[in-house]
Coordinates of C-alpha atoms in Angstrom, one line a residue:
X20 CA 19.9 -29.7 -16.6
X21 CA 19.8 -27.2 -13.6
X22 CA 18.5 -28.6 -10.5
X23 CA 15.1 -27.1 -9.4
X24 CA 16.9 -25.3 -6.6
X25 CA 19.4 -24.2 -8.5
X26 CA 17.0 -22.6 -10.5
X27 CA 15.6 -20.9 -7.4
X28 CA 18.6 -18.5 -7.5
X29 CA 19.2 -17.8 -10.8
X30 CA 15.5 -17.2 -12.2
X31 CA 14.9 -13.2 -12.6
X32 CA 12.3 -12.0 -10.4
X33 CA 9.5 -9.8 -11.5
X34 CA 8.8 -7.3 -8.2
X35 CA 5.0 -6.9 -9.0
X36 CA 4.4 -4.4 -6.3
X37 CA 7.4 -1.9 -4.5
X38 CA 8.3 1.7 -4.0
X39 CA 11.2 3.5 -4.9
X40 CA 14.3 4.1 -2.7
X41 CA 16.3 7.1 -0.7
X42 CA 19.0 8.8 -2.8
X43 CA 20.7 10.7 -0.1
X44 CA 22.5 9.8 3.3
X45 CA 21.1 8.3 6.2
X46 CA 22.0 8.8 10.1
X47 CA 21.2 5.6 12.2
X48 CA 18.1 7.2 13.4
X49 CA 16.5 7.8 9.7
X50 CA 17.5 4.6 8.7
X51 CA 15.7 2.9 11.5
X52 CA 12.9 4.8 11.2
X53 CA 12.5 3.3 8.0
X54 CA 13.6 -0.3 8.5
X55 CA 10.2 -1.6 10.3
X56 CA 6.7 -0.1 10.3
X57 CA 7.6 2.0 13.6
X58 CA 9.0 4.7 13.2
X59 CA 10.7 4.9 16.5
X60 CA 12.1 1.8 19.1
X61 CA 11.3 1.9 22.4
X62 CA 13.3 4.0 24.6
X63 CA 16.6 2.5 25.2
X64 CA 16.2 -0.4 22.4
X65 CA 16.9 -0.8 18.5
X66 CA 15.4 -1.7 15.6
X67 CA 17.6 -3.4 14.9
X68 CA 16.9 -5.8 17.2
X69 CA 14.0 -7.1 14.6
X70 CA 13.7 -9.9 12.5
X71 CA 14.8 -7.3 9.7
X72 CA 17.5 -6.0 11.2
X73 CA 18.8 -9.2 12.0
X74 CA 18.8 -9.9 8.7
X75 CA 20.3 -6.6 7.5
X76 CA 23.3 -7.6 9.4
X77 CA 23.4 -11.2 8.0
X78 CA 22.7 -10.7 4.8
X79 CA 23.4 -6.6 3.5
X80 CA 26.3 -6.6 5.5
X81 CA 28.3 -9.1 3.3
X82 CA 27.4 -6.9 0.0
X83 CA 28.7 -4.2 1.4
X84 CA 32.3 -5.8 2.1
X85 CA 31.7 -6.7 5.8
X86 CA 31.4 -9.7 7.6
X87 CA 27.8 -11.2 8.1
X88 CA 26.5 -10.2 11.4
X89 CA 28.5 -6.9 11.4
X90 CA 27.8 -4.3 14.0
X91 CA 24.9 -2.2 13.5
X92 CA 27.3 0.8 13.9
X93 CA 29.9 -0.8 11.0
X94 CA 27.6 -1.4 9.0
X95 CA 25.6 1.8 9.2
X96 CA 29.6 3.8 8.9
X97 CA 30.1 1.9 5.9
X98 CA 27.2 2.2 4.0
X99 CA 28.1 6.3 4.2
X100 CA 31.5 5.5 3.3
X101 CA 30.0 4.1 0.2
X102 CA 27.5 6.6 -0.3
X103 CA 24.3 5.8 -1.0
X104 CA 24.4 5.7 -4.7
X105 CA 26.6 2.7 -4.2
X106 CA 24.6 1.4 -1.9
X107 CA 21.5 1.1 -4.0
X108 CA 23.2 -0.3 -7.0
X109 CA 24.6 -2.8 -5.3
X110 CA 21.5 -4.2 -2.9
X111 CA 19.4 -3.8 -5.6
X112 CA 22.0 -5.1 -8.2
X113 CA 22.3 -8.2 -6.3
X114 CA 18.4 -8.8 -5.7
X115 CA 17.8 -10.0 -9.2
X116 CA 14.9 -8.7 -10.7
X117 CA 14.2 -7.9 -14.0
X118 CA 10.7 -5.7 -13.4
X119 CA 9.8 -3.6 -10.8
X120 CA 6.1 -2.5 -10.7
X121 CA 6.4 0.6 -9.0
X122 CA 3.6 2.3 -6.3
X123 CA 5.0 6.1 -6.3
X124 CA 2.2 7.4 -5.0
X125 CA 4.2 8.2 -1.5
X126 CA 5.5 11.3 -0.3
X127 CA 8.9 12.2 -0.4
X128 CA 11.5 12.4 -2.8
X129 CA 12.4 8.5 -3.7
X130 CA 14.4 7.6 -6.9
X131 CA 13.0 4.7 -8.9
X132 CA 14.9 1.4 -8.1
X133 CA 15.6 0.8 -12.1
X134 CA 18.0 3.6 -11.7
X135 CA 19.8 1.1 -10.3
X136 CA 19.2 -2.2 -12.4
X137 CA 15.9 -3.6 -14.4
X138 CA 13.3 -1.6 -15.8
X139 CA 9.6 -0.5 -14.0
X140 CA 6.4 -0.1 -14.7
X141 CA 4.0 1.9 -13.0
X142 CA 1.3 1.3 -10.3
X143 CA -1.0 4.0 -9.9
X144 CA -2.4 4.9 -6.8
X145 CA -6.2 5.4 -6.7
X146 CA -6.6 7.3 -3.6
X147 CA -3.6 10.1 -4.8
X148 CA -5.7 10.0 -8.0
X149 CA -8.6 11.1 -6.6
X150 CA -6.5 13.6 -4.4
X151 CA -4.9 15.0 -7.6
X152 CA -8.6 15.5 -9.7
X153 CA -11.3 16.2 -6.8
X154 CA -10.0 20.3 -6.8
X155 CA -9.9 20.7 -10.8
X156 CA -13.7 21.5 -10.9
X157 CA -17.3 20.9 -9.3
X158 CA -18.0 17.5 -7.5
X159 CA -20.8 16.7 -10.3
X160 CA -17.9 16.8 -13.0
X161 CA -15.8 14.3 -10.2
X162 CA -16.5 10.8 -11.5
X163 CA -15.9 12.0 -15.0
X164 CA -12.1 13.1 -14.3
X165 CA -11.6 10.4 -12.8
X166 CA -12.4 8.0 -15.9
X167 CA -10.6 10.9 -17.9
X168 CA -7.5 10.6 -16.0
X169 CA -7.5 6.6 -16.1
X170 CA -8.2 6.5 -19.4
X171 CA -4.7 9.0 -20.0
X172 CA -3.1 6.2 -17.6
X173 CA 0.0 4.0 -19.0
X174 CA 0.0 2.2 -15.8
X175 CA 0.0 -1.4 -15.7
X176 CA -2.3 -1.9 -12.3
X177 CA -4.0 0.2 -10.4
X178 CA -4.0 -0.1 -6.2
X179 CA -6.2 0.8 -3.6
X180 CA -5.5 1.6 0.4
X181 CA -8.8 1.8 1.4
X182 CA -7.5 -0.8 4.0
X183 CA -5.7 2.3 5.8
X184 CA -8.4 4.6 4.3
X185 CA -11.7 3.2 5.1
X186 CA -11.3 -0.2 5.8
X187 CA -12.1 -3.5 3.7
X188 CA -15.6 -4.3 4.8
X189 CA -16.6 -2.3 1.1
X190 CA -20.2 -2.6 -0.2
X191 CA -19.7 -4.3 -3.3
X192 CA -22.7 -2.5 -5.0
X193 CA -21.2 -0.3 -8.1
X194 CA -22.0 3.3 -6.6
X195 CA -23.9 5.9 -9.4
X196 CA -22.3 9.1 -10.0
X197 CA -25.0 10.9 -7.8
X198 CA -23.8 8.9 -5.2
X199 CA -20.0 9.8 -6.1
X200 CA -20.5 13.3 -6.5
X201 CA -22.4 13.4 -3.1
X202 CA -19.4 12.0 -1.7
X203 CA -16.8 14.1 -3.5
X204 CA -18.9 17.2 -2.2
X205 CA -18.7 16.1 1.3
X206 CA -15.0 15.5 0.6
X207 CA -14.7 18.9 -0.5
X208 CA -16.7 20.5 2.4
X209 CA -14.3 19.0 4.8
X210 CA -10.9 20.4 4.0
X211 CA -9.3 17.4 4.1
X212 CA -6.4 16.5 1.6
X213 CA -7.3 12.5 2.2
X214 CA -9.5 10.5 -0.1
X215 CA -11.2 8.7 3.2
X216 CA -14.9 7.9 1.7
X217 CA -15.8 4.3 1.2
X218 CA -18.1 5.1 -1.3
X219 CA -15.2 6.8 -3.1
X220 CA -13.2 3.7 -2.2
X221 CA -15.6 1.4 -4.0
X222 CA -16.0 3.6 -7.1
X223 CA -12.7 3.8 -7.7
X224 CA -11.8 0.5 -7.5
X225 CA -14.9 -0.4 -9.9
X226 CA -13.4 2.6 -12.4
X227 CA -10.2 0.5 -12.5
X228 CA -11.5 -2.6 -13.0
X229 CA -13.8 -1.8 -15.7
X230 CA -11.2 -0.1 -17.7
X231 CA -8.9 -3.9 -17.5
X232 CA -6.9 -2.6 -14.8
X233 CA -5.7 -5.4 -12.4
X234 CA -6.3 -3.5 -9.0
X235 CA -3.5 -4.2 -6.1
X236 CA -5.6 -4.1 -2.4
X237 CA -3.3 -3.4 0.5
X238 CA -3.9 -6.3 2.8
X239 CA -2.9 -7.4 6.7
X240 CA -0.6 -5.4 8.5
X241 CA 1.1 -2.3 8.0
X242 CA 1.8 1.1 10.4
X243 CA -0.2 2.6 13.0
X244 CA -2.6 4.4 10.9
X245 CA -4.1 1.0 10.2
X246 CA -6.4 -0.8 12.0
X247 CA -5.8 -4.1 11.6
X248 CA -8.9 -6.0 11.9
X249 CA -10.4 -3.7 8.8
X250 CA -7.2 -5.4 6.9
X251 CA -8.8 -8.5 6.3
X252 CA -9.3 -9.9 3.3
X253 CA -12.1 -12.0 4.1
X254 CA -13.3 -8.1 4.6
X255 CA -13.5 -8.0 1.0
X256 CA -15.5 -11.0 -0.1
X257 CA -18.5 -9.6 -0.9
X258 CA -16.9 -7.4 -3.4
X259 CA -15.0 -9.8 -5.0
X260 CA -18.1 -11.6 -5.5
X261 CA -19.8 -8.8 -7.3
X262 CA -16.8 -8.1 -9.5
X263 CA -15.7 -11.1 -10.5
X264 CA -17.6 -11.2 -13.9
X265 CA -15.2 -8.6 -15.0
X266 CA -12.6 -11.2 -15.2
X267 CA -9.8 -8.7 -13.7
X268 CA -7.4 -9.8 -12.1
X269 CA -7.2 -8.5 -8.1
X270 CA -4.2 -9.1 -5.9
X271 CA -4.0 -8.9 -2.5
X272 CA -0.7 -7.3 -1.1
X273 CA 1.6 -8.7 1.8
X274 CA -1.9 -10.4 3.6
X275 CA 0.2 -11.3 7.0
X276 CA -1.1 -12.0 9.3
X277 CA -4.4 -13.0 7.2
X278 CA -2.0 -14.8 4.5
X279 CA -4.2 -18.6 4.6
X280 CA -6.8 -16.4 4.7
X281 CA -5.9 -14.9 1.3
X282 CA -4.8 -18.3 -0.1
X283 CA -8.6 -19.5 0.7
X284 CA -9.6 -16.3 -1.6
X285 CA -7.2 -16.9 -4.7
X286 CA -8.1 -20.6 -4.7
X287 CA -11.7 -20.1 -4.4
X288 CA -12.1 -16.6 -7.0
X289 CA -10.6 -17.2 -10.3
X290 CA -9.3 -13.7 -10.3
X291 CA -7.7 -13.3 -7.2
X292 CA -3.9 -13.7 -6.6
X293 CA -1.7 -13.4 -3.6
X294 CA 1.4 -12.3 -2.2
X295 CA 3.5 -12.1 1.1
X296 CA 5.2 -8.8 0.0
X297 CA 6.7 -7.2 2.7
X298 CA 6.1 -9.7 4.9
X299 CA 9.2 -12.0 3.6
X300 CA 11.3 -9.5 4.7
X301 CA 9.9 -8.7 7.9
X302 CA 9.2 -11.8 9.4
X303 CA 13.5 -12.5 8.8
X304 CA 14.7 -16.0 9.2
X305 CA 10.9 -17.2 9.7
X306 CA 10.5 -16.1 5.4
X307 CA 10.4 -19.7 4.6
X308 CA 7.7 -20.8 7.3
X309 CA 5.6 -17.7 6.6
X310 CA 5.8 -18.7 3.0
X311 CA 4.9 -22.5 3.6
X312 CA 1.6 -21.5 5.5
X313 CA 0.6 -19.0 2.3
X314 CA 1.2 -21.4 -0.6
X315 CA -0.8 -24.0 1.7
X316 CA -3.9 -23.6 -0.2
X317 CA -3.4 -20.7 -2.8
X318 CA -2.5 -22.6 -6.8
X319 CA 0.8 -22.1 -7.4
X320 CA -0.1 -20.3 -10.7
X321 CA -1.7 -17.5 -8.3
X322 CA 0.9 -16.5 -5.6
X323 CA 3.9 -13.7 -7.0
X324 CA 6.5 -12.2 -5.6
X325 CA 6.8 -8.8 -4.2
X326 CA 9.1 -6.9 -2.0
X327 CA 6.7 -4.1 -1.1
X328 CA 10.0 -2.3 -0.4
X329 CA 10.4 1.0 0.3
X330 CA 12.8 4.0 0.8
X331 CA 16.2 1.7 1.9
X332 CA 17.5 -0.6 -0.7
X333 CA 18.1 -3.6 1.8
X334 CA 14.1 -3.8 1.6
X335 CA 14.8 -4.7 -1.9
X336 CA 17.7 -6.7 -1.3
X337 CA 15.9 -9.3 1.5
X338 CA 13.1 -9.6 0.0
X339 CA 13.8 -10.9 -3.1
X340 CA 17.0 -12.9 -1.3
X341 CA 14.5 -14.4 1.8
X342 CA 11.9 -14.9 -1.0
X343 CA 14.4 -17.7 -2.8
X344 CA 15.5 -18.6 0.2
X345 CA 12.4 -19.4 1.5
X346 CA 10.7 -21.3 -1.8
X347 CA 14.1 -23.4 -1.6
X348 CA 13.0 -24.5 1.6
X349 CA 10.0 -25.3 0.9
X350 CA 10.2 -27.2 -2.4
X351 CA 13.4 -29.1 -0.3
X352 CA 11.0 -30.4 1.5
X353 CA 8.1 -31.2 -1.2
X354 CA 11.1 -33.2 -3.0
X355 CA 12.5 -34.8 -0.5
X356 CA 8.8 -36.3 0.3
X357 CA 8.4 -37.3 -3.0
X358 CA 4.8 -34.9 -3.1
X359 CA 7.1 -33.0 -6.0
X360 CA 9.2 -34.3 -9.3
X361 CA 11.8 -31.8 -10.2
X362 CA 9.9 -31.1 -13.5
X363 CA 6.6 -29.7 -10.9
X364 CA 9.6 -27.9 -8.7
X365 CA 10.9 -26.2 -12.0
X366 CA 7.8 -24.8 -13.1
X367 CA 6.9 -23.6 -9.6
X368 CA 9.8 -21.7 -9.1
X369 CA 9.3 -19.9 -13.2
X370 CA 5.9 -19.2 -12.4
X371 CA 6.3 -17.8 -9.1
X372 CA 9.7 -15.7 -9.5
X373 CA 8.2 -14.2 -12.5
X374 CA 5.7 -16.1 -15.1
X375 CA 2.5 -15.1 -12.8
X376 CA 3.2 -11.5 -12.4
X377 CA 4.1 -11.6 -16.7
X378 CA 0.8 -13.2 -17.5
X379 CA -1.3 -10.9 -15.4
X380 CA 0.2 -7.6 -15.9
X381 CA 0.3 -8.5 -19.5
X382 CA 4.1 -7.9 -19.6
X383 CA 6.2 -7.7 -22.2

């Protein structure tokens, strides 16, 4: 039989929430940008000297044919050697996983990371929903494209950013559709292209929910357009409350730095689950004490993986490679003190890597 940390590195991952990746070349400034949630360094410093780009050098270097720790210039003149099509199949090639449940509700052009191993699913976005429906007619007929349009949905969750929109302090009451249509009119009247209305917020989220969509909340930090104290998920207790007869699964995304925060919530609601997402990643070599501190509370049957990675395939790549490295850690050290058998270590590591994220999203 496998050991339980063998295991670690060979079990498929299911990525049950990321974005899709950049298809053409990237100068050292663009590929910065989009290595950390700033998009610039400080004058006369790097981004790479992060966590992450520590760990791009350690651990994206050798897949690329360099040696770990490689210059940030050799590495970044060899991954345009390769070309980025090369690139992506091999970072994401070598990360393992099996699904990606895909949030392509960004701008830009980004090419689905399947194209490069595994299948996807799709996420859909509520807010660009909203965005994509509030201009087809009058703000009475609003509420009722919006169940139109979920109802057409083949998506396997739904997610909401009211975090960055609105904030997480939500009133949990289920809004009427006088109340929407007020909103969607003052929404309208404004010019503005962004779905920024917590009632709107809240009724999309209670649209989803009703319909058996599992609705993804970004949680914790993520770039300046957030304000971080609306990120927390305590934020959102009240609504979990209220919802929770529905017996939907919610998930709250990446949750750093509020992740025991969202392992209180997932042990204490029944349908609430937790991730670190891109978190793992960003934090570098600290994956495996970041991950220790979530899966202090949360049941094991209720944390997944995701890489919340987006845009360069090394996001892909170190998440799901920090992610094993990190769980190896930490059941190492449940074994070695005996609070683990290797049958309790085995079943983590299926559940976790991939059994969770099946049972939820009804894969398969």
């Amino acid at each position: 039989m496998e050991t339980p940390l063998a295991v670690v590195d060979t079990t498929p991952l299911i990525d049950h929430h990321c974005h899709g990746v950049l298809g053409g070349e990237l100068d050292r400034a663009a590929f910065e940008a989009r290595l950390t949630e700033a998009p610039v360094a400080a004058p006369g410093t790097s981004l790479f000297d992060t966590a992450v780009g520590f760990a791009v050098r350690r651990w994206c270097a050798p897949v690329l044919d360099l040696p770990a720790h490689a210059s940030p210039d050799a590495y970044l003149e060899r991954r345009a050697e390769l070309g980025a099509d090369e690139v992506n199949r091999r970072l994401i090639g070598a990360a393992g996983v099996e699904v990606f449940l895909v949030d392509a509700g960004l701008p830009g052009e980004l090419v689905d990371p399947s194209a490069f191993g595994g299948r996807s699913l799709d996420v859909l976005r509520l807010e660009r929903l909203a965005e994509l429906v509030v201009g087809e007619g009058t703000a009475a007929g609003f509420p009722d494209r919006v169940r139109s349009a979920l109802e057409r949905s083949r998506s396997v969750a739904a997610k909401s950013i009211a975090a960055y929109r609105v904030g997480l302090d939500l009133d949990p009451a289920r809004p009427s559709d006088a109340e929407v249509a007020r909103a969607a009119s003052r929404w309208s009247a404004s010019g503005s292209g962004r779905c920024a209305d917590p009632v709107l917020s809240r009724f999309l989220v209670w649209e989803a929910l009703e319909r058996g969509l599992p609705v993804q909340f970004h949680v914790g930090y993520g770039d300046s357009d957030l304000d971080l104290h609306r990120a927390d998920p305590a934020l959102l207790t009240p609504l979990l409350r209220a919802v929770q007869p529905l017996g939907v699964p919610v998930l709250l995304l990446h949750n750093y730095p509020f992740h025991r925060t969202a392992g209180y919530l997932a042990q204490v609601f029944p349908h609430v689950h937790a991730d670190l997402g891109l978190a793992t990643h960003g934090v570098g070599d600290r994956a495996a004490a970041v991950l220790a501190e979530a899966l202090e509370l949360v049941p094991f049957g209720k944390f997944l993986y995701s890489s919340d990675a987006c845009a360069l395939a090394e996001l892909h790549h170190l998440g799901a490679l920090l992610f094993r490295r990190g769980l190896s850690e930490v059941l190492r050290g449940k074994l070695t003190s005996g609070a683990l058998s290797d049958e309790d270590a085995l079943r983590i590591t299926r559940m976790m890597s991939g059994g969770n994220a099946r049972r939820v999203y009804r894969i398969d």
